[in-house]
Amino acid sequence: MFVAGLLLLSILANLGESSTVTQPPLRVGAFNVRAFGRAKMGKEDIANILAKIVTRYDVMLLQEIRDATGTAINQLLAMVQAINPNYELVISDRLGRSRNYKEQYAYFYRTDRVVIEDTFQYNDDGNDVFEREPFCALVESLSPGNENFAACGIHIKPTDVVQELKELPQVYGNVTKEFATENVMFLGDFNAECSYLDDTELAESPIYKDPNYTWVISSAVDTTTSCATNCAYDRIVITGELLTEALIAKSGIAYKFDRDYNMETDEAYQVSDHYPVEVCLRLPW
């Protein structure tokens, strides 16, 4: 009996270890849904595709939210929850220098996989570098280790790419103090390619030169849905020892949703001129 008991305990222990090891990775994405608002959500086929795309991710940054009433984003949340009720969102202030043109960021997240412990709206009133200041969320996994990291969404102004990229290390410093973590993920539409940023300018950017930052989406990745462009506008950049170690090799991609949903190029373009970009993190860290 004693030996049998030890054997049972050993089996249970191994099962516990196995369940930890085989835990699904955390998929994080960023998607610039061009001019997201009530007009786009009023097209049922597009709205359905958007809802399905969101449910691919445990954490999804949505950008270029234009609807000041909040109607469109709440409609999308309801459609997402109809597919999987374990989703909520947090949304930023309306951002932008122009009185007539402002955008918001939103994070959709799966409540059975993560919690968003806090949010932080970066403030650059002192020097006004950003057209749309980064919106950050402290994401904690519900895995046994309760790993956390800061996700900082950014939609960089095309004509100010050099200046805004140069400021991101300053954002990092503020975020680490605000959230007490060194593990930070910058994600979103950086406009860091093609006519907006050449290879020399990118190579000279502090956040690119610093080996502590890993550019998960390289310049070789086309993040646009149009056949007329081949540009890595959308990026994911991570820093912090634990977050870097959690990165699953080759998981940084542009998600070609048109292939999964058998869409023609012009149909995909109606959803957005961008593909989502994504990365997967190993759990537990």
PDB file of N, CA and C in Angstrom, residues 38-92:
ATOM      1  N   ARG A  38     -18.884  53.648 -36.863  1.00  0.00           N
ATOM      2  CA  ARG A  38     -20.216  53.095 -37.083  1.00  0.00           C
ATOM      3  C   ARG A  38     -20.449  52.677 -38.527  1.00  0.00           C
ATOM      4  N   ALA A  39     -19.821  53.386 -39.481  1.00  0.00           N
ATOM      5  CA  ALA A  39     -19.995  53.014 -40.890  1.00  0.00           C
ATOM      6  C   ALA A  39     -19.439  51.621 -41.152  1.00  0.00           C
ATOM      7  N   LYS A  40     -18.267  51.344 -40.613  1.00  0.00           N
ATOM      8  CA  LYS A  40     -17.657  50.024 -40.810  1.00  0.00           C
ATOM      9  C   LYS A  40     -18.455  48.942 -40.083  1.00  0.00           C
ATOM     10  N   MET A  41     -18.896  49.228 -38.874  1.00  0.00           N
ATOM     11  CA  MET A  41     -19.677  48.246 -38.126  1.00  0.00           C
ATOM     12  C   MET A  41     -21.073  48.078 -38.697  1.00  0.00           C
ATOM     13  N   GLY A  42     -21.494  49.024 -39.539  1.00  0.00           N
ATOM     14  CA  GLY A  42     -22.792  48.913 -40.188  1.00  0.00           C
ATOM     15  C   GLY A  42     -22.802  47.922 -41.339  1.00  0.00           C
ATOM     16  N   LYS A  43     -21.629  47.449 -41.740  1.00  0.00           N
ATOM     17  CA  LYS A  43     -21.521  46.442 -42.799  1.00  0.00           C
ATOM     18  C   LYS A  43     -21.351  45.080 -42.141  1.00  0.00           C
ATOM     19  N   GLU A  44     -22.391  44.281 -42.192  1.00  0.00           N
ATOM     20  CA  GLU A  44     -22.451  43.046 -41.401  1.00  0.00           C
ATOM     21  C   GLU A  44     -21.295  42.105 -41.698  1.00  0.00           C
ATOM     22  N   ASP A  45     -20.933  41.967 -42.978  1.00  0.00           N
ATOM     23  CA  ASP A  45     -19.861  41.035 -43.323  1.00  0.00           C
ATOM     24  C   ASP A  45     -18.527  41.478 -42.741  1.00  0.00           C
ATOM     25  N   ILE A  46     -18.250  42.775 -42.769  1.00  0.00           N
ATOM     26  CA  ILE A  46     -17.007  43.303 -42.202  1.00  0.00           C
ATOM     27  C   ILE A  46     -17.016  43.171 -40.689  1.00  0.00           C
ATOM     28  N   ALA A  47     -18.141  43.523 -40.076  1.00  0.00           N
ATOM     29  CA  ALA A  47     -18.249  43.434 -38.617  1.00  0.00           C
ATOM     30  C   ALA A  47     -18.028  42.004 -38.134  1.00  0.00           C
ATOM     31  N   ASN A  48     -18.567  41.036 -38.855  1.00  0.00           N
ATOM     32  CA  ASN A  48     -18.389  39.633 -38.468  1.00  0.00           C
ATOM     33  C   ASN A  48     -16.925  39.209 -38.556  1.00  0.00           C
ATOM     34  N   ILE A  49     -16.237  39.642 -39.597  1.00  0.00           N
ATOM     35  CA  ILE A  49     -14.817  39.315 -39.745  1.00  0.00           C
ATOM     36  C   ILE A  49     -14.011  39.945 -38.614  1.00  0.00           C
ATOM     37  N   LEU A  50     -14.302  41.193 -38.289  1.00  0.00           N
ATOM     38  CA  LEU A  50     -13.581  41.871 -37.204  1.00  0.00           C
ATOM     39  C   LEU A  50     -13.764  41.128 -35.880  1.00  0.00           C
ATOM     40  N   ALA A  51     -14.980  40.710 -35.600  1.00  0.00           N
ATOM     41  CA  ALA A  51     -15.244  39.991 -34.350  1.00  0.00           C
ATOM     42  C   ALA A  51     -14.469  38.675 -34.305  1.00  0.00           C
ATOM     43  N   LYS A  52     -14.427  37.964 -35.426  1.00  0.00           N
ATOM     44  CA  LYS A  52     -13.683  36.708 -35.471  1.00  0.00           C
ATOM     45  C   LYS A  52     -12.185  36.943 -35.296  1.00  0.00           C
ATOM     46  N   ILE A  53     -11.674  38.012 -35.898  1.00  0.00           N
ATOM     47  CA  ILE A  53     -10.251  38.316 -35.763  1.00  0.00           C
ATOM     48  C   ILE A  53      -9.904  38.587 -34.309  1.00  0.00           C
ATOM     49  N   VAL A  54     -10.720  39.375 -33.624  1.00  0.00           N
ATOM     50  CA  VAL A  54     -10.436  39.703 -32.221  1.00  0.00           C
ATOM     51  C   VAL A  54     -10.352  38.440 -31.379  1.00  0.00           C
ATOM     52  N   THR A  55     -11.245  37.483 -31.624  1.00  0.00           N
ATOM     53  CA  THR A  55     -11.276  36.276 -30.787  1.00  0.00           C
ATOM     54  C   THR A  55     -10.107  35.335 -31.065  1.00  0.00           C
ATOM     55  N   ARG A  56      -9.267  35.659 -32.005  1.00  0.00           N
ATOM     56  CA  ARG A  56      -8.036  34.892 -32.217  1.00  0.00           C
ATOM     57  C   ARG A  56      -7.031  35.177 -31.099  1.00  0.00           C
ATOM     58  N   TYR A  57      -7.196  36.302 -30.402  1.00  0.00           N
ATOM     59  CA  TYR A  57      -6.167  36.807 -29.492  1.00  0.00           C
ATOM     60  C   TYR A  57      -6.598  36.770 -28.029  1.00  0.00           C
ATOM     61  N   ASP A  58      -5.605  36.567 -27.171  1.00  0.00           N
ATOM     62  CA  ASP A  58      -5.831  36.700 -25.733  1.00  0.00           C
ATOM     63  C   ASP A  58      -5.796  38.172 -25.326  1.00  0.00           C
ATOM     64  N   VAL A  59      -4.959  38.933 -26.016  1.00  0.00           N
ATOM     65  CA  VAL A  59      -4.914  40.394 -25.847  1.00  0.00           C
ATOM     66  C   VAL A  59      -4.787  40.997 -27.237  1.00  0.00           C
ATOM     67  N   MET A  60      -5.670  41.928 -27.572  1.00  0.00           N
ATOM     68  CA  MET A  60      -5.649  42.554 -28.890  1.00  0.00           C
ATOM     69  C   MET A  60      -5.760  44.067 -28.747  1.00  0.00           C
ATOM     70  N   LEU A  61      -4.763  44.785 -29.288  1.00  0.00           N
ATOM     71  CA  LEU A  61      -4.820  46.240 -29.360  1.00  0.00           C
ATOM     72  C   LEU A  61      -5.519  46.633 -30.649  1.00  0.00           C
ATOM     73  N   LEU A  62      -6.608  47.381 -30.534  1.00  0.00           N
ATOM     74  CA  LEU A  62      -7.316  47.916 -31.697  1.00  0.00           C
ATOM     75  C   LEU A  62      -6.986  49.403 -31.806  1.00  0.00           C
ATOM     76  N   GLN A  63      -6.647  49.841 -33.023  1.00  0.00           N
ATOM     77  CA  GLN A  63      -6.238  51.229 -33.243  1.00  0.00           C
ATOM     78  C   GLN A  63      -7.126  51.913 -34.273  1.00  0.00           C
ATOM     79  N   GLU A  64      -7.005  53.207 -34.300  1.00  0.00           N
ATOM     80  CA  GLU A  64      -7.721  54.102 -35.210  1.00  0.00           C
ATOM     81  C   GLU A  64      -9.232  54.021 -34.992  1.00  0.00           C
ATOM     82  N   ILE A  65      -9.628  54.038 -33.723  1.00  0.00           N
ATOM     83  CA  ILE A  65     -11.053  54.092 -33.364  1.00  0.00           C
ATOM     84  C   ILE A  65     -11.507  55.543 -33.489  1.00  0.00           C
ATOM     85  N   ARG A  66     -12.432  55.805 -34.399  1.00  0.00           N
ATOM     86  CA  ARG A  66     -12.814  57.174 -34.728  1.00  0.00           C
ATOM     87  C   ARG A  66     -14.153  57.600 -34.115  1.00  0.00           C
ATOM     88  N   ASP A  67     -14.998  56.653 -33.780  1.00  0.00           N
ATOM     89  CA  ASP A  67     -16.368  56.947 -33.324  1.00  0.00           C
ATOM     90  C   ASP A  67     -16.359  57.550 -31.925  1.00  0.00           C
ATOM     91  N   ALA A  68     -16.684  58.831 -31.828  1.00  0.00           N
ATOM     92  CA  ALA A  68     -16.658  59.534 -30.540  1.00  0.00           C
ATOM     93  C   ALA A  68     -17.786  59.087 -29.616  1.00  0.00           C
ATOM     94  N   THR A  69     -18.832  58.475 -30.159  1.00  0.00           N
ATOM     95  CA  THR A  69     -19.980  58.092 -29.330  1.00  0.00           C
ATOM     96  C   THR A  69     -19.739  56.787 -28.566  1.00  0.00           C
ATOM     97  N   GLY A  70     -18.778  56.001 -29.005  1.00  0.00           N
ATOM     98  CA  GLY A  70     -18.533  54.705 -28.371  1.00  0.00           C
ATOM     99  C   GLY A  70     -19.457  53.602 -28.863  1.00  0.00           C
ATOM    100  N   THR A  71     -20.355  53.937 -29.773  1.00  0.00           N
ATOM    101  CA  THR A  71     -21.323  52.961 -30.264  1.00  0.00           C
ATOM    102  C   THR A  71     -20.646  51.800 -30.978  1.00  0.00           C
ATOM    103  N   ALA A  72     -19.708  52.108 -31.870  1.00  0.00           N
ATOM    104  CA  ALA A  72     -19.091  51.078 -32.710  1.00  0.00           C
ATOM    105  C   ALA A  72     -18.270  50.094 -31.878  1.00  0.00           C
ATOM    106  N   ILE A  73     -17.483  50.611 -30.945  1.00  0.00           N
ATOM    107  CA  ILE A  73     -16.623  49.720 -30.167  1.00  0.00           C
ATOM    108  C   ILE A  73     -17.448  48.835 -29.245  1.00  0.00           C
ATOM    109  N   ASN A  74     -18.538  49.364 -28.710  1.00  0.00           N
ATOM    110  CA  ASN A  74     -19.409  48.550 -27.856  1.00  0.00           C
ATOM    111  C   ASN A  74     -20.175  47.508 -28.672  1.00  0.00           C
ATOM    112  N   GLN A  75     -20.516  47.860 -29.902  1.00  0.00           N
ATOM    113  CA  GLN A  75     -21.152  46.886 -30.791  1.00  0.00           C
ATOM    114  C   GLN A  75     -20.190  45.747 -31.109  1.00  0.00           C
ATOM    115  N   LEU A  76     -18.928  46.098 -31.362  1.00  0.00           N
ATOM    116  CA  LEU A  76     -17.936  45.056 -31.638  1.00  0.00           C
ATOM    117  C   LEU A  76     -17.726  44.169 -30.418  1.00  0.00           C
ATOM    118  N   LEU A  77     -17.666  44.765 -29.238  1.00  0.00           N
ATOM    119  CA  LEU A  77     -17.508  43.977 -28.016  1.00  0.00           C
ATOM    120  C   LEU A  77     -18.667  42.991 -27.865  1.00  0.00           C
ATOM    121  N   ALA A  78     -19.889  43.440 -28.132  1.00  0.00           N
ATOM    122  CA  ALA A  78     -21.052  42.556 -28.012  1.00  0.00           C
ATOM    123  C   ALA A  78     -20.959  41.392 -28.994  1.00  0.00           C
ATOM    124  N   MET A  79     -20.473  41.660 -30.198  1.00  0.00           N
ATOM    125  CA  MET A  79     -20.328  40.597 -31.193  1.00  0.00           C
ATOM    126  C   MET A  79     -19.224  39.615 -30.793  1.00  0.00           C
ATOM    127  N   VAL A  80     -18.144  40.143 -30.239  1.00  0.00           N
ATOM    128  CA  VAL A  80     -17.060  39.286 -29.756  1.00  0.00           C
ATOM    129  C   VAL A  80     -17.557  38.399 -28.618  1.00  0.00           C
ATOM    130  N   GLN A  81     -18.294  38.988 -27.691  1.00  0.00           N
ATOM    131  CA  GLN A  81     -18.807  38.223 -26.551  1.00  0.00           C
ATOM    132  C   GLN A  81     -19.837  37.188 -26.976  1.00  0.00           C
ATOM    133  N   ALA A  82     -20.507  37.413 -28.102  1.00  0.00           N
ATOM    134  CA  ALA A  82     -21.439  36.412 -28.621  1.00  0.00           C
ATOM    135  C   ALA A  82     -20.685  35.171 -29.107  1.00  0.00           C
ATOM    136  N   ILE A  83     -19.448  35.368 -29.554  1.00  0.00           N
ATOM    137  CA  ILE A  83     -18.599  34.246 -29.960  1.00  0.00           C
ATOM    138  C   ILE A  83     -17.956  33.594 -28.746  1.00  0.00           C
ATOM    139  N   ASN A  84     -17.440  34.430 -27.857  1.00  0.00           N
ATOM    140  CA  ASN A  84     -16.790  33.956 -26.624  1.00  0.00           C
ATOM    141  C   ASN A  84     -17.080  34.978 -25.535  1.00  0.00           C
ATOM    142  N   PRO A  85     -17.876  34.625 -24.525  1.00  0.00           N
ATOM    143  CA  PRO A  85     -18.271  35.601 -23.503  1.00  0.00           C
ATOM    144  C   PRO A  85     -17.122  36.068 -22.619  1.00  0.00           C
ATOM    145  N   ASN A  86     -15.958  35.416 -22.718  1.00  0.00           N
ATOM    146  CA  ASN A  86     -14.836  35.760 -21.845  1.00  0.00           C
ATOM    147  C   ASN A  86     -13.974  36.894 -22.410  1.00  0.00           C
ATOM    148  N   TYR A  87     -14.621  37.943 -22.882  1.00  0.00           N
ATOM    149  CA  TYR A  87     -13.880  39.097 -23.386  1.00  0.00           C
ATOM    150  C   TYR A  87     -14.395  40.388 -22.768  1.00  0.00           C
ATOM    151  N   GLU A  88     -13.452  41.277 -22.462  1.00  0.00           N
ATOM    152  CA  GLU A  88     -13.775  42.634 -22.030  1.00  0.00           C
ATOM    153  C   GLU A  88     -12.812  43.572 -22.744  1.00  0.00           C
ATOM    154  N   LEU A  89     -12.987  44.874 -22.522  1.00  0.00           N
ATOM    155  CA  LEU A  89     -12.060  45.817 -23.123  1.00  0.00           C
ATOM    156  C   LEU A  89     -11.818  46.990 -22.192  1.00  0.00           C
ATOM    157  N   VAL A  90     -10.676  47.643 -22.417  1.00  0.00           N
ATOM    158  CA  VAL A  90     -10.380  48.939 -21.813  1.00  0.00           C
ATOM    159  C   VAL A  90     -10.036  49.869 -22.963  1.00  0.00           C
ATOM    160  N   ILE A  91     -10.387  51.132 -22.828  1.00  0.00           N
ATOM    161  CA  ILE A  91     -10.233  52.069 -23.929  1.00  0.00           C
ATOM    162  C   ILE A  91      -9.569  53.357 -23.452  1.00  0.00           C
ATOM    163  N   SER A  92      -8.807  53.981 -24.335  1.00  0.00           N
ATOM    164  CA  SER A  92      -8.064  55.186 -23.989  1.00  0.00           C
ATOM    165  C   SER A  92      -8.929  56.439 -24.099  1.00  0.00           C
TER     166      SER A  92
END
